[in-house]
Coordinates of C-alpha atoms and ligand atoms in Angstrom, one line a residue:
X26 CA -181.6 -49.7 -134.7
X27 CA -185.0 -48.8 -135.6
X28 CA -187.9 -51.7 -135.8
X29 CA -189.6 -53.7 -138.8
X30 CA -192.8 -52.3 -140.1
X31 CA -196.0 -53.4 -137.6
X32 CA -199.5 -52.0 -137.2
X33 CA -200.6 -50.9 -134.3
X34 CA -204.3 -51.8 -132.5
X35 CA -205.3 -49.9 -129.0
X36 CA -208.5 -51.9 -128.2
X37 CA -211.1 -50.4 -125.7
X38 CA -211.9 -53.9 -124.4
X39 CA -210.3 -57.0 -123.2
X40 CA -212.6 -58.8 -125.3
X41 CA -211.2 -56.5 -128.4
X42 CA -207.9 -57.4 -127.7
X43 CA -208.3 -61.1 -127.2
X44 CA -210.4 -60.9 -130.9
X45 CA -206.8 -59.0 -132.0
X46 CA -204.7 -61.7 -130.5
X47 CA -206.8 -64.5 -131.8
X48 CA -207.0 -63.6 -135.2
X49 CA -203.8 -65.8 -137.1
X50 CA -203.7 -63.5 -139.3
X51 CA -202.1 -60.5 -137.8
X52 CA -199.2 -62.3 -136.1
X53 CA -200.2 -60.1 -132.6
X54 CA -198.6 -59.2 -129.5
X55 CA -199.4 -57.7 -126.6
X56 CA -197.9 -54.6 -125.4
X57 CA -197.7 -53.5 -121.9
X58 CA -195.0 -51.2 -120.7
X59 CA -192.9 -51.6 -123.6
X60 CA -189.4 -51.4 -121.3
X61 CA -188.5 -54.7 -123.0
X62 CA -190.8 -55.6 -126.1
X63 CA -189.9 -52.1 -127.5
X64 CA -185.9 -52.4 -127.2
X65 CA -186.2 -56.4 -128.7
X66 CA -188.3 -55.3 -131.8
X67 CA -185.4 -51.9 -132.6
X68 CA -182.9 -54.9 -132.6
X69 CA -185.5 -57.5 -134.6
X70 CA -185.2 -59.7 -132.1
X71 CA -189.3 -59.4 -132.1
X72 CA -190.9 -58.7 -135.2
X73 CA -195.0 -58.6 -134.4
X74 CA -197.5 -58.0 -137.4
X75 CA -199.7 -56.0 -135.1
X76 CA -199.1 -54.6 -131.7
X77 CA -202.1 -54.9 -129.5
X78 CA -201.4 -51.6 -127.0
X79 CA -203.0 -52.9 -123.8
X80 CA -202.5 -49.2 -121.9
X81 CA -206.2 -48.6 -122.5
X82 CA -207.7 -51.8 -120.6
X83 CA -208.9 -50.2 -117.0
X84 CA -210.2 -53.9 -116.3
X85 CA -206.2 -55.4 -116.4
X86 CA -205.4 -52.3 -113.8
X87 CA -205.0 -52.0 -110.2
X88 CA -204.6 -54.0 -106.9
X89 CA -207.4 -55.0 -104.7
X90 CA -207.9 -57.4 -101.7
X91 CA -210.6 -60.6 -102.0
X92 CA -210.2 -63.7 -101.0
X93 CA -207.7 -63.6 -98.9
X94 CA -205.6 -62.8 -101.4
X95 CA -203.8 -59.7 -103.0
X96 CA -205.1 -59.3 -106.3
X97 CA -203.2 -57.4 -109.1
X98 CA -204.3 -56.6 -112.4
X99 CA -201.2 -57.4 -115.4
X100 CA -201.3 -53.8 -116.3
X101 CA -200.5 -52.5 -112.8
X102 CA -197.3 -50.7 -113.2
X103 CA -194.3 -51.1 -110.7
X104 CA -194.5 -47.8 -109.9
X105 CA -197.8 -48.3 -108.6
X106 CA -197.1 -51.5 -106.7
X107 CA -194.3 -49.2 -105.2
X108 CA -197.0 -46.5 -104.0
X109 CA -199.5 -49.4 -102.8
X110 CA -200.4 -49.4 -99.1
X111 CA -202.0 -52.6 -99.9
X112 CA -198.5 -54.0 -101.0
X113 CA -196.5 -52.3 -98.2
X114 CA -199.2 -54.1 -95.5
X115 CA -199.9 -57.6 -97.1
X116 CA -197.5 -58.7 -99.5
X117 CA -194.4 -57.5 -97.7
X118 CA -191.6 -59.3 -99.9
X119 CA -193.3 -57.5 -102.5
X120 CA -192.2 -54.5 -101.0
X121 CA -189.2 -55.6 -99.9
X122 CA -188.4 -56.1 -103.4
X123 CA -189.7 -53.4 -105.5
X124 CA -187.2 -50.6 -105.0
X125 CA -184.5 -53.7 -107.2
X126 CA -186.7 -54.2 -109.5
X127 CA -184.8 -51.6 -112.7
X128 CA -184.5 -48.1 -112.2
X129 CA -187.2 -45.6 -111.5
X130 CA -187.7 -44.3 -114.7
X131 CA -188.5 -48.2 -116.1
X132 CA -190.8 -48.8 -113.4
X133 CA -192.7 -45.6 -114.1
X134 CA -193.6 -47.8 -117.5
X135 CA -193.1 -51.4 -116.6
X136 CA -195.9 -53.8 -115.8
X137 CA -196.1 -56.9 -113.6
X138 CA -197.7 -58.6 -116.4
X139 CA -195.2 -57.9 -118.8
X140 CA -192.8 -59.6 -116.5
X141 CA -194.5 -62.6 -115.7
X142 CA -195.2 -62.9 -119.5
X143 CA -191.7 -62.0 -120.5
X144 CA -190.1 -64.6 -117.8
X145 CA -186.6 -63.4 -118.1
X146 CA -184.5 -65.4 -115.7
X147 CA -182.8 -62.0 -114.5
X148 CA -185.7 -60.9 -113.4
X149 CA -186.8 -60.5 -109.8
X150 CA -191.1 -61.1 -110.6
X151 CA -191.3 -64.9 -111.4
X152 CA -188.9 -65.5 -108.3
X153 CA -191.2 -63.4 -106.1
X154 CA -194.2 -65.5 -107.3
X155 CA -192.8 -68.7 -106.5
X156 CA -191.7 -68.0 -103.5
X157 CA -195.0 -66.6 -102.5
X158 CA -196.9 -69.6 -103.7
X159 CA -198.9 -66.5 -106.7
X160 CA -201.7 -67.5 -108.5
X161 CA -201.6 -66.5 -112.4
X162 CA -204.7 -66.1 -114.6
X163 CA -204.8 -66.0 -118.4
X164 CA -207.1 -65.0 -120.5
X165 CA -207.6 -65.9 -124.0
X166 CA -211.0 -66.0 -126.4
X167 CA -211.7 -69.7 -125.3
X168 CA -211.8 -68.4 -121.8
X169 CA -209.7 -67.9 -118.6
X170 CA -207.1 -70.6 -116.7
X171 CA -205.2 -69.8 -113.5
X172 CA -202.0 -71.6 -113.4
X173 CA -199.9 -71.9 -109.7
X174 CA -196.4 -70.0 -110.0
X175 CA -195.0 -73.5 -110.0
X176 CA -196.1 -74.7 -113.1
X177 CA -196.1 -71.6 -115.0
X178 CA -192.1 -70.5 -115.6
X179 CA -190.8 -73.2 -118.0
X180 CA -187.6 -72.3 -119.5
X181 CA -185.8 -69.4 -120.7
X182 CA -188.6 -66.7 -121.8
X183 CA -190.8 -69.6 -121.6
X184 CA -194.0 -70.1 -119.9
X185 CA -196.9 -71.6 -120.0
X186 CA -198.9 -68.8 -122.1
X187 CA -200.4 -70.1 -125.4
X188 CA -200.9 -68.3 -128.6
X189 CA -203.8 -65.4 -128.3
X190 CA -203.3 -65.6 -124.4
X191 CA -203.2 -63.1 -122.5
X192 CA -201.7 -62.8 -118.4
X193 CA -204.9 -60.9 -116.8
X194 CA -204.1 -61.1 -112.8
X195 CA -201.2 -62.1 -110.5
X196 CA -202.8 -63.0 -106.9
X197 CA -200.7 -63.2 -104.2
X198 CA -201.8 -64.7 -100.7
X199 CA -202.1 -61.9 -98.2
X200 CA -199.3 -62.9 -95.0
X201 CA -200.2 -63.5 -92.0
X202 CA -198.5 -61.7 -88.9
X203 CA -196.7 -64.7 -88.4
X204 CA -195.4 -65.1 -91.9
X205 CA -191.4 -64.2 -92.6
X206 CA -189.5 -63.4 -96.0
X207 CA -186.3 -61.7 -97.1
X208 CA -184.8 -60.9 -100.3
X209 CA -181.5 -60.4 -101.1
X210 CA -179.9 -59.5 -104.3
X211 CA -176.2 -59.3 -105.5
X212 CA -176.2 -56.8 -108.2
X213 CA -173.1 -54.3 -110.1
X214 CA -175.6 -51.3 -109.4
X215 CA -178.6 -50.7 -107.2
X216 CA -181.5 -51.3 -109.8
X217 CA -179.5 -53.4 -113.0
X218 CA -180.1 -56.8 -113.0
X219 CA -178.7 -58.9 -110.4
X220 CA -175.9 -61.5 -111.0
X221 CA -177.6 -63.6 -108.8
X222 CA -180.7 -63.3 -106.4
X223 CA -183.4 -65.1 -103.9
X224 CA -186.9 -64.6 -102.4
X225 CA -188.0 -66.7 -99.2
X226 CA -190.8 -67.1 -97.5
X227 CA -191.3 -69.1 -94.5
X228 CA -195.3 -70.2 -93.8
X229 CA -196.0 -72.2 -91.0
X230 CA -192.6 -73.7 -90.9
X231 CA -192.6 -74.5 -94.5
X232 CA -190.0 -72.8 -96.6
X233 CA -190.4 -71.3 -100.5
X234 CA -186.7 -70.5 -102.1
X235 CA -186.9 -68.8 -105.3
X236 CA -183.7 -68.1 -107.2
X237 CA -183.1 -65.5 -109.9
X238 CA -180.4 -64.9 -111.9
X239 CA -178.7 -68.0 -111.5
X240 CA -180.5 -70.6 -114.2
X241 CA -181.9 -70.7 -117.5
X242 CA -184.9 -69.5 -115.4
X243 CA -186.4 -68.5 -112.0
X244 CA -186.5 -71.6 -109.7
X245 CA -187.7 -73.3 -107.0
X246 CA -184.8 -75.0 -104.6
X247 CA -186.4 -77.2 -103.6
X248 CA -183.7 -79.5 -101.5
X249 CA -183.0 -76.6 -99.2
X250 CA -186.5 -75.9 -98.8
X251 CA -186.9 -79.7 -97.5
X252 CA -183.8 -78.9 -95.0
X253 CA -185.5 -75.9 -93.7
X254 CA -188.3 -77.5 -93.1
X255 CA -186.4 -79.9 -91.1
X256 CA -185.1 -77.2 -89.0
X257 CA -181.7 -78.1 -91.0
X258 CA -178.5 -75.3 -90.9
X259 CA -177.5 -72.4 -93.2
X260 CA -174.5 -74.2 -94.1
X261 CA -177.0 -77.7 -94.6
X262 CA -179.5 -75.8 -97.1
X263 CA -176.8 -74.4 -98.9
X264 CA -175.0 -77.2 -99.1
X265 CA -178.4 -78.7 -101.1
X266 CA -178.1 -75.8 -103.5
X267 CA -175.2 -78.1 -105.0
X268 CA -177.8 -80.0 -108.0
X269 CA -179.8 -76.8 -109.1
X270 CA -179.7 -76.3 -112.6
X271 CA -177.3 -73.7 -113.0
X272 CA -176.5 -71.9 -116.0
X273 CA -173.8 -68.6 -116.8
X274 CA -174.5 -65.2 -118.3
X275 CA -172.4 -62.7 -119.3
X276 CA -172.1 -61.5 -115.7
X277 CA -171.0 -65.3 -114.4
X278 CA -170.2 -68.4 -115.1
X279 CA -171.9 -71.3 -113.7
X280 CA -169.2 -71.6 -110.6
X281 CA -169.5 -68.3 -109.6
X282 CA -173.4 -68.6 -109.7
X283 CA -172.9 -71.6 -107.8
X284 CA -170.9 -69.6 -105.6
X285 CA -173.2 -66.4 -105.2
X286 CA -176.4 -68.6 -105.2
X287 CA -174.7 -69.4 -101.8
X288 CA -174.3 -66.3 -100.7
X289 CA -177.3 -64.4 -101.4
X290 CA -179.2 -67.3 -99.7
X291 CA -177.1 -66.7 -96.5
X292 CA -177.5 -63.5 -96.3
X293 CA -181.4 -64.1 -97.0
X294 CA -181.5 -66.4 -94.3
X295 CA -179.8 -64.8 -91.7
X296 CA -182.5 -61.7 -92.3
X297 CA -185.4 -63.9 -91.5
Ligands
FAD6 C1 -182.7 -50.3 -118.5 C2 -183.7 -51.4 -118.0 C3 -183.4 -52.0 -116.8 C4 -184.2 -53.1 -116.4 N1 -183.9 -53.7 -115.2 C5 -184.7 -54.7 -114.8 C6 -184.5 -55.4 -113.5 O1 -183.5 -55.1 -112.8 N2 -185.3 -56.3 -113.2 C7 -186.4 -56.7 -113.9 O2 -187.2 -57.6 -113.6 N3 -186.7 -56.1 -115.1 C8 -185.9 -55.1 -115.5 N4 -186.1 -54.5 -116.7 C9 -187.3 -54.9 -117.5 C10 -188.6 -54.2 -117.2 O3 -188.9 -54.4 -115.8 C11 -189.5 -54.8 -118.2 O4 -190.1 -53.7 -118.8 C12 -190.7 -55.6 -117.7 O5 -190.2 -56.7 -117.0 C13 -191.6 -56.0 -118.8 O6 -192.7 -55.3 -118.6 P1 -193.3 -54.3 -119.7 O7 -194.6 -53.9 -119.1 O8 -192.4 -53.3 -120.1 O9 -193.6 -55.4 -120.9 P2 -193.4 -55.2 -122.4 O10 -192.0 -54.8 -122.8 O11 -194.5 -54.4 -123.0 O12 -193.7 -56.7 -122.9 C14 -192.8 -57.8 -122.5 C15 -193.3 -59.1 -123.1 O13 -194.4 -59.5 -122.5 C16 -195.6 -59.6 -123.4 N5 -196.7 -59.2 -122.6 C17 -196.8 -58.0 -121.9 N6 -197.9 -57.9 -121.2 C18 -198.5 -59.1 -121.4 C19 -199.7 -59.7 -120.9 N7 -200.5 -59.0 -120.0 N8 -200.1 -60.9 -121.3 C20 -199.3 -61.6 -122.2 N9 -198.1 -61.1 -122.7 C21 -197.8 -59.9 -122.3 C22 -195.2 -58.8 -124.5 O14 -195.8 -59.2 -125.7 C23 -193.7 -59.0 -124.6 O15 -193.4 -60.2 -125.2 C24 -185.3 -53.4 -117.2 C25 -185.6 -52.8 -118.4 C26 -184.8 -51.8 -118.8 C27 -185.1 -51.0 -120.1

């Protein structure tokens, strides 16, 4: 398939591209990596008026520490979260995590940003921030919100981006030595998407679980996080992943989900 006409803007500024985006009437949208905008527009399942090529904004690049918190820019590819010492030594379910995330040669190209904008509920990124409690700012020509992980992942490719926004920086707080997390994913094939998946954290006893995979979108459980806290059972917390909204896809249907939600948490668990 080959995509619908479009034009095609590189700006040299943040500002530039936030003029591009805001202007109604180009019908603009960003482009990060392109691993997933490019492939929906050759089906015209995305049709832009004008691509606004973000690839030249050094500002919306690279990973710093401030804060207290680990600090990545939208444009930061995985690759280079992969390559990060800062990663490897403060976000560690991060790191954990990367080497699932797609296959090399789509993380060579694929941004952070681009996943937390895209918010596809296969993907491992949104679950990762809400189990790690991430900050996410947006920019747009009016000016610059930061939105908790919580509130930002609304539906199916749905978030709370508006029109002419654009997802700047994912911050991440940096763990402390006594901090524990797993991840565990249940996938066909090291690096496709997983049929179903989970990132904890525990924080001074308190407990983030964050499915993938299993729901319309990424998601908080947050009944078993209330048992954990509780210093409930395995069996107990998964037992409370009974009322999450499950949904299938055309790996599973919704009792299998139910099934491996069960599993993958387990095994998450037991890894703590
Ligand atoms: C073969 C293959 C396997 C894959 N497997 C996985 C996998 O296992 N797990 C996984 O999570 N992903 C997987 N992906 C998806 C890949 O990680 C995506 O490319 C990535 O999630 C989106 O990032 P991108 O930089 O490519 O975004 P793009 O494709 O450029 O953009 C995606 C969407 O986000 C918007 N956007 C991009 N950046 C911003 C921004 N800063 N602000 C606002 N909106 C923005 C775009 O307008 C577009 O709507 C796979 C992709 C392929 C092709």
């Amino acid at each position: 398939m080959k995509a619908a006409e479009f034009l095609y803007e590189r700006p040299a500024s943040v500002a530039e591209a936030l003029a591009l985006l805001a202007d109604e009437d180009r019908d603009a949208t960003p482009l990060a990596g392109g691993q997933s905008l490019m492939p929906m527009m050759n089906f015209r399942l995305a049709q832009p008026g004008t691509l606004v090529d973000l690839s030249a904004l050094e500002d919306l690049r690279g990973i710093t520490l401030s804060d207290g918190m680990v600090r990545i820019g939208a444009m930061t590819r995985y690759v280079e979260l992969v390559r990060s010492g800062v990663v490897a030594d403060h976000a560690p379910l991060l790191a954990m995590a990367l080497p699932h995330i797609a296959h090399a040669a789509v993380r060579n190209r694929g941004t952070i940003g681009g996943s937390v904008a895209l918010a596809d509920p296969a993907a491992e990124m949104p679950a990762l921030l809400l189990a790690l409690d991430a900050q996410i700012t947006v920019q747009s020509a009016e000016g610059t919100t930061t939105h908790g992980a919580t509130d930002f992942f609304l539906g199916m490719y749905e978030t709370a981006l508006e029109e002419g926004e654009l997802v700047s920086e994912i911050a991440i707080p940096v763990a402390a030595p006594t901090d524990r997390f797993a991840f565990y994913e249940l996938a066909r094939r090291h690096g496709d998407y997983a049929m179903a998946g989970v990132a904890v954290a525990r924080r001074d006893n308190a407990h983030r679980v964050a499915f993938f995979s299993i729901s319309d979108r990424a998601l908080r459980a947050f009944d078993a996080e209330e048992v954990l806290d509780k210093g409930g059972s395995v069996i107990d917390a998964v037992a409370a992943l009974a009322e999450l909204p499950y949904s299938g896809d055309l790996n599973a249907a919704i009792p299998t989900k139910k099934h491996l939600s069960g599993v993958v948490l387990t095994r998450a668990l037991e890894a703590l």
